[in-house]
XYZ file of C-alpha atoms in Angstrom:
674
model
C -37.987 18.478 -4.745
C -39.507 19.683 -1.428
C -38.168 22.486 0.786
C -35.797 21.174 2.886
C -35.625 18.744 1.708
C -31.154 17.441 1.219
C -30.694 17.158 -2.460
C -30.987 14.684 -4.681
C -26.754 12.820 -5.296
C -24.500 13.803 -8.401
C -23.336 11.500 -9.801
C -21.061 14.460 -11.711
C -17.785 14.141 -9.572
C -17.976 10.143 -9.739
C -18.278 10.203 -13.593
C -15.159 12.454 -14.255
C -13.311 10.127 -11.944
C -13.763 7.177 -13.896
C -13.691 9.047 -17.974
C -10.498 10.646 -17.015
C -7.805 9.633 -18.966
C -4.684 7.193 -16.854
C -2.501 6.917 -20.175
C -0.190 4.247 -19.573
C 2.964 5.309 -17.990
C 6.539 3.901 -16.846
C 6.447 2.341 -13.422
C 6.116 3.997 -10.080
C 4.010 6.881 -12.400
C 0.462 8.242 -10.694
C -1.741 6.685 -13.942
C -4.531 9.069 -12.752
C -4.324 12.538 -14.777
C -1.112 12.042 -16.111
C 0.512 14.058 -18.683
C 3.909 12.196 -20.801
C 6.661 14.067 -21.289
C 10.112 13.352 -23.536
C 12.448 10.588 -21.970
C 14.926 13.754 -23.221
C 14.385 17.549 -21.229
C 14.621 19.666 -23.828
C 17.169 22.556 -24.637
C 17.091 25.301 -22.646
C 17.785 28.953 -23.063
C 18.849 31.140 -21.219
C 16.940 34.504 -21.018
C 19.398 36.302 -21.212
C 20.611 35.273 -24.247
C 17.008 34.128 -25.077
C 16.481 37.844 -25.300
C 19.049 38.918 -26.224
C 18.529 37.886 -29.240
C 15.640 38.395 -30.525
C 16.071 42.013 -29.829
C 19.516 41.667 -31.842
C 17.191 39.607 -34.736
C 14.771 42.895 -35.073
C 17.603 45.345 -35.341
C 18.654 43.510 -37.712
C 15.359 43.048 -39.636
C 14.913 46.777 -38.914
C 17.723 47.655 -40.897
C 17.587 45.198 -43.981
C 14.220 46.806 -44.331
C 15.461 49.936 -43.884
C 18.052 50.141 -46.466
C 15.640 47.750 -48.823
C 13.156 51.363 -48.705
C 15.768 53.740 -49.300
C 17.137 52.707 -51.454
C 20.655 52.064 -50.752
C 20.497 48.425 -52.180
C 19.316 49.013 -55.385
C 15.695 47.931 -56.714
C 16.447 44.624 -57.660
C 13.612 43.317 -54.597
C 11.338 45.183 -57.037
C 12.130 43.079 -59.765
C 9.308 40.031 -59.099
C 6.941 42.146 -59.288
C 7.936 43.929 -63.099
C 8.745 40.538 -64.296
C 4.466 38.779 -63.267
C 2.563 41.393 -63.306
C 1.156 43.500 -66.417
C 2.605 47.330 -66.896
C -1.029 48.614 -67.278
C -1.318 47.531 -63.239
C 1.533 49.595 -62.116
C 1.792 52.618 -65.185
C -2.119 53.150 -65.148
C -4.009 56.003 -64.085
C -5.632 54.227 -61.703
C -3.662 55.394 -58.158
C -5.690 53.451 -55.697
C -5.040 50.397 -57.832
C -1.000 51.217 -57.867
C -1.641 52.233 -54.510
C -2.488 48.778 -53.155
C -0.365 46.834 -55.602
C 2.701 48.200 -54.014
C 2.442 47.944 -50.995
C 0.431 45.354 -51.330
C 3.931 43.399 -52.877
C 5.419 45.343 -49.436
C 3.914 43.975 -47.375
C 4.923 41.119 -49.128
C 8.464 41.028 -47.752
C 8.129 42.537 -45.098
C 5.894 39.529 -43.699
C 8.921 37.797 -45.264
C 12.046 39.062 -43.175
C 10.227 39.235 -40.293
C 9.497 35.593 -40.842
C 13.013 35.200 -41.829
C 14.437 36.974 -38.334
C 11.545 35.559 -35.560
C 13.127 32.094 -36.248
C 16.589 32.997 -36.346
C 15.420 34.774 -32.640
C 13.495 32.605 -31.507
C 10.795 35.010 -31.228
C 8.205 32.224 -30.631
C 10.099 30.998 -27.502
C 10.218 34.495 -26.114
C 6.031 33.872 -26.853
C 6.253 30.711 -25.354
C 7.890 31.784 -21.961
C 7.255 35.477 -21.603
C 4.128 36.242 -23.534
C 0.365 36.456 -22.033
C 0.101 32.087 -22.306
C 3.010 31.974 -19.603
C 1.379 34.816 -17.150
C -1.739 32.238 -16.371
C -1.770 28.679 -14.862
C -1.641 25.783 -16.701
C -5.198 24.316 -17.025
C -5.647 20.955 -18.965
C -8.061 20.956 -21.908
C -11.567 19.883 -21.551
C -11.071 15.471 -22.910
C -13.921 15.715 -25.197
C -17.072 12.768 -23.700
C -16.346 9.480 -25.253
C -18.068 7.362 -27.662
C -21.661 5.362 -25.417
C -19.775 1.739 -27.007
C -15.978 3.471 -25.237
C -17.574 5.542 -22.052
C -16.408 3.589 -18.888
C -20.092 5.051 -17.556
C -21.563 2.814 -19.470
C -20.449 -1.025 -19.056
C -18.810 -1.740 -22.379
C -18.225 -5.198 -21.697
C -21.248 -5.783 -20.883
C -22.947 -5.115 -23.562
C -21.122 -6.660 -26.164
C -21.436 -9.796 -23.932
C -25.281 -9.408 -23.835
C -26.322 -8.226 -20.352
C -27.513 -5.152 -21.253
C -30.316 -4.885 -18.629
C -27.381 -5.335 -15.659
C -25.386 -2.615 -18.191
C -28.202 0.045 -18.104
C -28.969 -0.417 -14.099
C -25.179 0.538 -13.161
C -25.001 3.205 -15.763
C -27.978 4.789 -14.113
C -26.796 3.998 -10.636
C -23.368 6.116 -11.792
C -25.453 8.737 -12.482
C -27.293 9.123 -10.296
C -24.494 9.588 -7.599
C -25.390 6.832 -6.662
C -21.800 4.344 -7.411
C -18.249 5.023 -5.745
C -14.959 3.720 -6.640
C -15.101 1.116 -5.081
C -18.781 0.011 -6.191
C -17.092 0.120 -10.214
C -13.754 -2.184 -8.849
C -15.965 -4.479 -6.892
C -18.302 -5.681 -9.236
C -14.877 -5.122 -12.045
C -14.027 -8.274 -10.599
C -16.872 -9.956 -10.288
C -16.966 -9.972 -13.688
C -14.015 -10.791 -14.297
C -15.098 -14.077 -11.626
C -18.017 -14.439 -14.596
C -15.482 -14.509 -17.661
C -12.630 -16.883 -15.882
C -16.350 -19.084 -15.035
C -16.285 -19.082 -11.880
C -19.446 -17.173 -11.293
C -22.291 -17.734 -13.884
C -23.713 -15.232 -15.809
C -27.244 -14.606 -15.162
C -26.683 -15.125 -11.157
C -24.827 -11.619 -12.068
C -26.756 -10.035 -14.025
C -29.892 -11.156 -11.600
C -27.460 -9.490 -7.937
C -26.845 -6.361 -10.219
C -30.228 -6.033 -11.156
C -31.730 -6.953 -7.089
C -28.643 -4.261 -5.843
C -27.540 -1.753 -8.538
C -24.121 -0.306 -7.197
C -24.099 -3.298 -3.632
C -24.016 -6.393 -5.933
C -21.090 -8.631 -5.121
C -20.765 -7.527 -1.339
C -18.204 -8.212 0.514
C -18.270 -10.394 3.369
C -18.232 -7.434 5.846
C -21.110 -5.711 3.876
C -19.212 -3.053 4.067
C -18.650 -0.094 0.755
C -16.260 1.798 2.057
C -14.024 2.642 4.673
C -14.744 4.793 7.020
C -11.693 7.355 6.499
C -9.520 7.528 3.830
C -5.848 9.733 4.504
C -3.801 8.786 0.569
C -5.086 10.102 -2.757
C -6.341 5.854 -4.274
C -7.016 5.291 -7.692
C -9.216 1.706 -7.880
C -9.551 2.349 -11.532
C -5.702 1.471 -12.105
C -5.014 0.334 -8.304
C -2.493 2.581 -7.680
C -1.960 4.902 -4.529
C -0.574 7.388 -4.356
C 2.757 8.191 -1.994
C 3.846 11.945 -2.883
C 5.676 13.317 -5.584
C 8.955 12.223 -7.564
C 11.955 15.335 -7.238
C 12.730 17.617 -9.781
C 16.358 17.043 -9.519
C 19.212 16.336 -11.974
C 19.307 12.854 -10.902
C 16.072 11.743 -11.991
C 15.044 10.978 -15.535
C 13.521 13.250 -17.205
C 9.817 12.243 -18.040
C 9.890 11.441 -14.244
C 10.421 14.669 -12.597
C 7.619 16.172 -11.223
C 5.605 12.817 -11.479
C 2.746 11.498 -8.758
C 4.981 8.308 -6.924
C 2.303 5.575 -6.365
C 2.643 1.066 -6.015
C -0.186 -1.201 -6.829
C 0.034 -4.813 -6.870
C 1.979 -4.675 -9.938
C 4.541 -3.328 -7.973
C 3.755 -4.789 -4.839
C 4.140 -8.528 -6.081
C 7.736 -8.506 -5.836
C 7.929 -7.353 -2.418
C 9.647 -3.004 -1.000
C 11.478 -3.023 1.629
C 11.706 0.754 3.715
C 14.596 2.054 5.673
C 14.861 4.486 7.589
C 15.682 6.134 11.663
C 12.709 6.590 13.495
C 10.872 9.827 12.718
C 11.869 9.057 9.273
C 7.978 8.168 7.764
C 8.150 4.246 7.658
C 5.065 4.062 8.600
C 2.929 7.376 8.159
C 4.333 7.384 4.547
C 4.347 4.158 3.045
C 3.062 1.966 5.255
C -0.146 3.399 6.651
C -1.361 4.493 2.568
C -0.675 0.521 1.847
C -2.609 -0.824 3.971
C -5.304 1.991 3.437
C -4.738 0.702 -0.194
C -5.298 -2.890 0.159
C -7.565 -2.571 2.497
C -9.900 -0.922 -0.535
C -8.823 -3.292 -2.568
C -9.549 -6.425 -0.844
C -13.368 -4.550 0.112
C -13.297 -4.983 -4.029
C -12.129 -8.328 -3.114
C -9.148 -8.278 -5.287
C -6.892 -8.339 -2.799
C -6.464 -10.005 0.710
C -4.155 -7.953 3.192
C -2.371 -8.295 6.975
C -0.859 -5.772 8.760
C 1.211 -6.322 12.323
C 2.417 -4.157 14.006
C 3.196 -2.147 17.585
C 0.251 -1.403 18.438
C -0.803 1.551 18.420
C 1.743 2.243 15.820
C -1.534 4.365 13.884
C -2.101 1.161 11.144
C -5.649 2.951 10.847
C -9.062 1.714 12.594
C -10.127 -1.136 13.920
C -13.432 -0.081 11.378
C -11.261 -0.871 8.259
C -10.601 -4.142 9.171
C -12.409 -6.948 8.860
C -9.912 -9.176 11.732
C -7.581 -7.213 14.482
C -5.933 -9.822 16.746
C -4.125 -7.576 19.631
C -1.540 -9.948 21.420
C -1.721 -9.964 24.978
C -4.489 -6.682 25.196
C -7.622 -8.749 27.714
C -10.025 -7.159 24.878
C -9.161 -8.594 21.989
C -12.340 -10.197 20.376
C -9.904 -13.512 18.152
C -6.792 -15.196 19.180
C -4.092 -15.844 16.835
C -3.686 -19.256 16.000
C -0.524 -21.153 17.238
C 0.666 -23.786 14.422
C -1.640 -21.540 11.265
C -4.643 -23.591 11.334
C -2.814 -27.090 9.773
C -3.571 -30.575 10.779
C -0.447 -31.329 9.623
C 2.504 -31.803 12.794
C 5.310 -31.650 10.487
C 4.528 -28.442 8.889
C 2.986 -27.232 11.724
C 6.556 -27.798 13.704
C 8.627 -26.219 10.796
C 6.499 -23.092 10.792
C 6.961 -22.864 14.821
C 10.204 -23.282 14.217
C 11.746 -21.240 11.731
C 9.658 -18.169 14.220
C 11.168 -19.519 17.745
C 14.614 -19.734 16.919
C 14.992 -19.014 12.747
C 17.292 -16.364 13.974
C 19.615 -18.186 16.045
C 19.880 -20.584 12.785
C 23.425 -20.182 10.609
C 22.605 -16.745 8.594
C 24.771 -18.255 5.357
C 22.890 -19.661 2.706
C 21.848 -23.067 2.393
C 21.232 -23.396 6.145
C 18.154 -24.097 6.900
C 16.577 -25.542 11.022
C 15.658 -28.921 10.729
C 16.942 -29.871 13.943
C 14.613 -27.816 15.658
C 11.847 -28.930 13.023
C 12.095 -32.320 13.979
C 12.792 -31.739 17.952
C 8.488 -29.958 18.305
C 8.039 -33.003 14.892
C 8.530 -36.032 17.874
C 5.903 -34.032 20.194
C 3.814 -32.575 18.330
C 2.716 -35.664 16.260
C 1.916 -38.061 18.816
C 0.240 -35.592 20.626
C -1.845 -34.804 18.298
C -2.636 -38.549 17.794
C -3.777 -38.906 21.230
C -5.665 -35.590 21.660
C -6.636 -34.384 18.072
C -5.424 -31.118 18.706
C -1.840 -29.563 18.846
C -0.444 -28.885 22.645
C -1.210 -25.417 24.185
C 1.740 -22.865 24.677
C 2.179 -24.656 29.004
C 1.726 -28.249 26.960
C 4.386 -27.446 24.883
C 6.769 -26.131 26.687
C 6.254 -28.966 29.904
C 6.974 -31.254 26.805
C 9.871 -29.335 25.982
C 11.269 -29.130 29.005
C 11.306 -33.119 29.027
C 9.031 -33.135 32.587
C 8.776 -36.342 33.483
C 4.712 -36.324 34.126
C 3.707 -34.952 30.604
C 5.683 -37.528 29.112
C 4.899 -40.162 30.782
C 1.768 -39.243 30.273
C 1.591 -38.962 25.944
C 3.337 -42.614 25.853
C 0.656 -44.169 27.789
C -1.930 -42.300 25.924
C -0.167 -43.694 22.969
C -0.430 -46.999 23.994
C -4.276 -46.914 24.771
C -4.544 -45.827 21.471
C -3.073 -47.505 19.820
C -0.661 -45.498 18.135
C 2.797 -47.468 19.030
C 4.141 -47.070 15.708
C 4.534 -43.004 17.067
C 6.012 -44.223 20.847
C 9.760 -44.961 17.819
C 9.128 -40.949 17.853
C 9.015 -39.722 22.191
C 11.393 -42.506 22.636
C 14.215 -40.847 20.269
C 12.986 -36.936 22.080
C 14.542 -39.114 24.962
C 17.636 -40.116 23.953
C 18.769 -36.240 22.408
C 17.412 -35.138 26.010
C 20.214 -36.791 27.492
C 22.842 -35.676 25.713
C 24.544 -32.245 25.684
C 23.382 -29.500 23.302
C 19.788 -30.461 22.549
C 18.151 -28.492 20.790
C 14.740 -28.704 22.526
C 16.356 -26.931 25.181
C 16.377 -24.290 23.737
C 13.259 -23.621 22.146
C 11.992 -24.276 26.003
C 13.588 -21.444 26.736
C 12.078 -19.353 23.086
C 8.390 -20.508 23.898
C 8.839 -20.141 28.228
C 8.552 -16.550 26.569
C 5.265 -16.843 25.602
C 3.699 -18.611 28.309
C 3.228 -15.732 30.663
C 0.405 -14.242 32.067
C -0.471 -11.378 29.416
C -0.114 -14.442 27.293
C -2.600 -16.658 29.190
C -6.038 -16.406 27.134
C -3.955 -17.006 23.684
C -2.881 -19.384 21.301
C -5.309 -22.216 23.612
C -5.891 -25.087 20.615
C -8.982 -26.364 22.411
C -11.495 -24.606 20.565
C -13.243 -21.543 23.282
C -11.791 -19.280 21.110
C -12.028 -17.716 17.955
C -7.963 -17.832 16.794
C -6.986 -16.387 13.269
C -5.539 -18.275 10.871
C -3.523 -17.279 7.608
C -5.072 -20.281 6.025
C -8.155 -17.601 5.633
C -6.466 -15.432 2.780
C -7.698 -17.242 0.109
C -10.315 -14.493 0.708
C -11.062 -10.503 0.313
C -10.482 -10.644 4.193
C -8.893 -7.526 6.491
C -6.738 -8.138 9.937
C -4.405 -6.699 11.607
C -1.659 -7.808 14.569
C -1.133 -5.791 16.965
C 2.115 -6.805 18.499
C 2.793 -6.277 23.120
C 5.858 -3.463 22.698
C 6.416 -3.255 26.669
C 8.518 -5.657 28.537
C 7.967 -8.417 25.673
C 9.823 -7.273 22.949
C 11.238 -10.808 22.509
C 8.013 -11.775 22.032
C 6.441 -9.848 19.777
C 9.594 -10.609 17.661
C 8.759 -14.508 17.512
C 4.982 -13.431 17.305
C 5.796 -11.504 14.634
C 8.043 -14.425 12.602
C 5.625 -16.622 13.318
C 2.904 -14.714 10.933
C 5.771 -14.479 8.324
C 6.194 -18.057 8.281
C 2.965 -19.133 8.451
C 2.167 -16.368 5.593
C 4.802 -17.734 3.091
C 3.755 -21.502 3.535
C -0.181 -20.163 3.300
C -0.225 -17.664 -0.032
C 2.296 -20.070 -1.823
C -0.243 -23.317 -1.577
C -3.320 -21.218 -2.422
C -5.208 -23.169 -5.065
C -6.758 -19.942 -7.171
C -4.389 -17.297 -6.885
C -6.476 -14.672 -7.918
C -6.728 -12.903 -4.825
C -3.267 -10.349 -4.727
C -2.238 -11.218 -1.366
C 0.849 -9.072 0.775
C 1.886 -9.333 4.425
C 2.535 -5.239 5.631
C 5.212 -6.336 8.685
C 6.158 -2.818 10.070
C 9.679 -2.577 12.154
C 10.463 -6.259 11.170
C 13.600 -5.803 13.070
C 14.931 -9.443 14.117
C 12.173 -10.770 11.440
C 14.856 -11.353 8.841
C 15.615 -15.160 8.670
C 16.972 -17.192 5.713
C 13.833 -19.448 5.678
C 12.489 -16.180 5.568
C 14.292 -14.739 2.635
C 13.635 -17.305 0.963
C 9.666 -17.439 2.061
C 9.960 -14.025 0.289
C 11.676 -15.108 -3.133
C 8.864 -17.340 -3.571
C 5.844 -14.846 -3.359
C 6.391 -13.288 -6.421
C 5.016 -16.368 -8.486
C 1.885 -16.335 -5.797
C 0.894 -13.462 -7.039
C 1.752 -11.895 -2.973
C 4.195 -9.747 -1.710
C 5.342 -8.318 1.839
C 6.947 -4.637 2.541
C 9.239 -5.170 5.652
C 10.315 -1.182 6.620
C 14.081 -2.059 8.987
C 15.627 0.939 11.189
C 18.668 0.095 10.001
C 20.263 -2.618 7.421
C 22.553 -4.080 11.063
C 19.448 -5.437 12.390
C 19.785 -7.935 9.545
C 22.736 -10.554 9.805
C 25.691 -9.218 8.075
C 25.269 -12.351 5.193
C 21.689 -11.747 4.387
C 21.628 -8.225 4.208
C 22.524 -9.107 0.263
C 20.179 -11.898 -0.347
C 16.823 -10.070 1.508
C 17.824 -6.554 -1.100
C 18.300 -9.059 -4.079
C 14.410 -10.523 -3.011
C 12.388 -7.563 -3.023
C 11.808 -5.705 -6.146
C 11.364 -2.561 -5.072
C 14.511 -1.121 -2.443
C 13.230 2.279 -0.080
C 16.465 3.960 1.469
C 14.784 6.466 3.252
C 16.835 10.848 4.101
C 18.712 10.012 7.513
C 20.620 6.506 6.529
C 23.710 5.814 7.972
C 27.029 5.781 5.186
C 27.070 1.851 6.454
C 23.717 1.036 5.504
C 23.686 3.673 1.781
C 26.987 1.846 1.142
C 24.280 -1.738 0.629
C 21.871 0.224 -0.934
C 24.541 1.762 -3.754
C 26.193 -2.246 -4.183
C 22.205 -3.357 -5.187
C 22.119 -0.421 -7.606
C 24.869 -1.119 -8.756
C 26.374 1.492 -11.606
C 25.498 3.273 -15.258
C 26.737 4.723 -18.028
C 27.079 8.854 -18.081
C 28.683 10.676 -19.968
C 30.350 13.735 -18.636
C 32.230 17.316 -19.900
C 35.196 18.602 -18.931
C 35.104 22.169 -20.539
C 38.486 24.775 -20.313
C 37.936 28.391 -20.297
C 40.839 30.504 -21.427
C 40.085 34.314 -21.439
C 40.584 35.318 -24.760
C 42.037 39.132 -24.762
C 41.685 42.102 -27.170
C 44.429 44.400 -28.414
C 42.823 45.774 -31.268
C 40.352 48.863 -30.409
C 37.496 47.372 -33.196
C 38.019 43.416 -31.033
C 37.430 45.322 -27.610
C 34.149 46.980 -29.104
C 33.694 43.511 -30.255
C 34.112 41.545 -26.548
C 32.508 44.968 -25.013
C 29.575 43.633 -27.162
C 29.195 40.208 -26.149
C 30.042 40.654 -22.690
C 26.644 42.824 -22.388
C 24.819 39.874 -24.456
C 25.517 36.967 -22.710
C 26.782 38.207 -19.306
C 30.305 36.490 -20.294
C 33.518 37.635 -20.032
C 34.714 36.371 -24.457
C 36.982 33.022 -24.195
C 38.284 30.409 -25.588
C 35.886 26.749 -24.485
C 38.300 23.966 -24.852
C 34.745 21.058 -24.316
C 35.921 16.997 -23.827
C 33.224 14.309 -23.988
C 33.865 11.180 -22.233
C 31.548 8.109 -21.241
C 32.253 7.316 -17.754
C 30.841 4.679 -14.849
C 29.355 5.699 -11.928
C 27.195 5.036 -9.241
C 23.489 5.663 -9.421
C 23.086 6.672 -6.352
C 26.778 6.459 -3.160
C 26.524 6.163 0.017
C 27.514 9.300 0.814
C 24.741 10.610 -1.370
C 22.132 8.156 0.711
C 23.369 9.708 3.837
C 23.708 13.586 3.297
C 22.014 13.927 0.035
C 19.045 13.129 1.075
C 16.862 15.682 2.005
C 13.754 15.176 4.832
C 11.199 13.740 3.759
C 12.236 12.802 1.012
C 12.779 9.250 0.129
C 15.177 7.316 -2.533
C 13.129 4.228 -4.364
C 13.711 1.715 -6.809
C 11.177 -0.611 -8.613
C 10.449 -3.668 -10.570
C 7.259 -5.022 -11.675
C 6.005 -7.978 -11.174
C 6.903 -8.129 -15.620
C 10.372 -7.870 -14.286
C 10.623 -4.320 -15.888
C 12.058 -1.227 -13.910
C 12.625 2.352 -12.671
C 16.316 3.450 -12.137
C 16.325 5.274 -7.925
C 13.592 8.356 -7.752
C 14.197 11.170 -5.435
C 10.664 10.998 -3.930
C 9.472 13.568 -1.893
C 6.375 12.200 -0.056
C 5.498 14.863 1.357
C 4.064 15.818 -2.224
């Protein structure tokens, strides 16, 4: 290497990451380098009692040896030596041999006494707790190098399938430091496509031999994000959010372990509730968005992140599509009708966005009247113009302006769609009745017919509209909602995106791609139809992440169904007691063992008794008592409303988890700053 040249890349860091063990673990445990712990906490002896017992055992052993050595217990303890050795060995003229024989026997007896008193005094526990090994920080032992046929860096699955040349090329790239974790995940995903029959083995091998670690690229050509703010493990698909607190309320095998989420948990959807400043965006949504963007670069996921402009959901360079609604410099537009050409489907999605929050929140209610009104206008308009109406045009039709309705009627007659005239006739008859829902729809669509939104929601084909139909591909999308002065419009758009997401992902042909919607601040978004849509995501290999400042932003009849529809529920610090009550109810109760201990001090009446009591006080540090213990099985809440409101420290959260396979994790106290 010439002087001054940069050092060659080294693949040791990547290989160490790839070869780190990832044992099977309960849901939510950060598996990278995880050390499993026992289910039950081992009994911990108090230090004072442990040291006192060890000292007393030593003194007892010393006393026994002294009594034996000085002959106070007789000579019976040398009987085994006399029975199993010849007299010539013990009574011969060889003084050195006799000394060796006798002192060897004495050593054996002394070691036997030490062994017995050491077990009784728990000397091994004293050594482990206070010996030199406890002074040094525990360092994990280096794992032995794996065998070539089990080394993931050698791509054994490719070799087993006959792709030896591709495996050699990838292994060489890994050793040379030219491969990243995203490359490994992306190529593994492409190999899964070969195994499932979607791609040919020859095409895969040719791409790997040509491009090496850069083979099978993402459509954007990117191989990593501009920056990472969280710890990711693309081999397991996890992102680390924090550390499970070492708290008695957490199961012992979870305490101190890293807390991580992945598609296996997000597939059941996540609801996070906490006041402003509790960490919903920075500690939950941002790491999850970052992780899903990495999964998208690996070809394993598609993600849509929705939040207020400037909410800190990642730089624009980390996304393929950035829709900045209301911003004049936005490159992409938002398709108001979700990319569909079916008027009935478009009407259902748009009705949910406009007046979904006005529907009866009780389960079983719907917004079919609003859907019917919109379908009566969207169907005829598309038949005439081969497109859906823009926002101003739809507002005029809903307002019942005579000119646009007459022009639409004439267009239907001229184009030979006279059968659709019945839709317009029904719409005009309904407009004459009081309480027509079209008036409400017109008022709501007027919130989008503002000068700030004039360049958006174009249907003439002159803009670049983004449709959630694109979630069939590994795309990264960020939608910035306007907040200042347009709060109502932002809630409409948030409901629109959620409705389009649930409608799009459930009809995908290829469901091997995980799709996820991250909705930062879902206030005013939860409707009866939204809850039903979230319930359908699990079977479609999709999920949603919703954050709320308080459950009061959700109608009371929908709080229970919402908590039931999401498999992962998070209560952050600062929760109100009435919000905590809803979480306490959904987490339920558990049987626990309670111990009622009654201590009664023992009064010594004799000098000997007083001496014994004084010795017990010195050893245990407590007065001698007679203890009565009553053990009962009682049913209590896992986390009470009061504990959730006042017992969760700042920067912490209580999180329960459910995997898509149905495995549960109880509510865990998690330090989101760890």
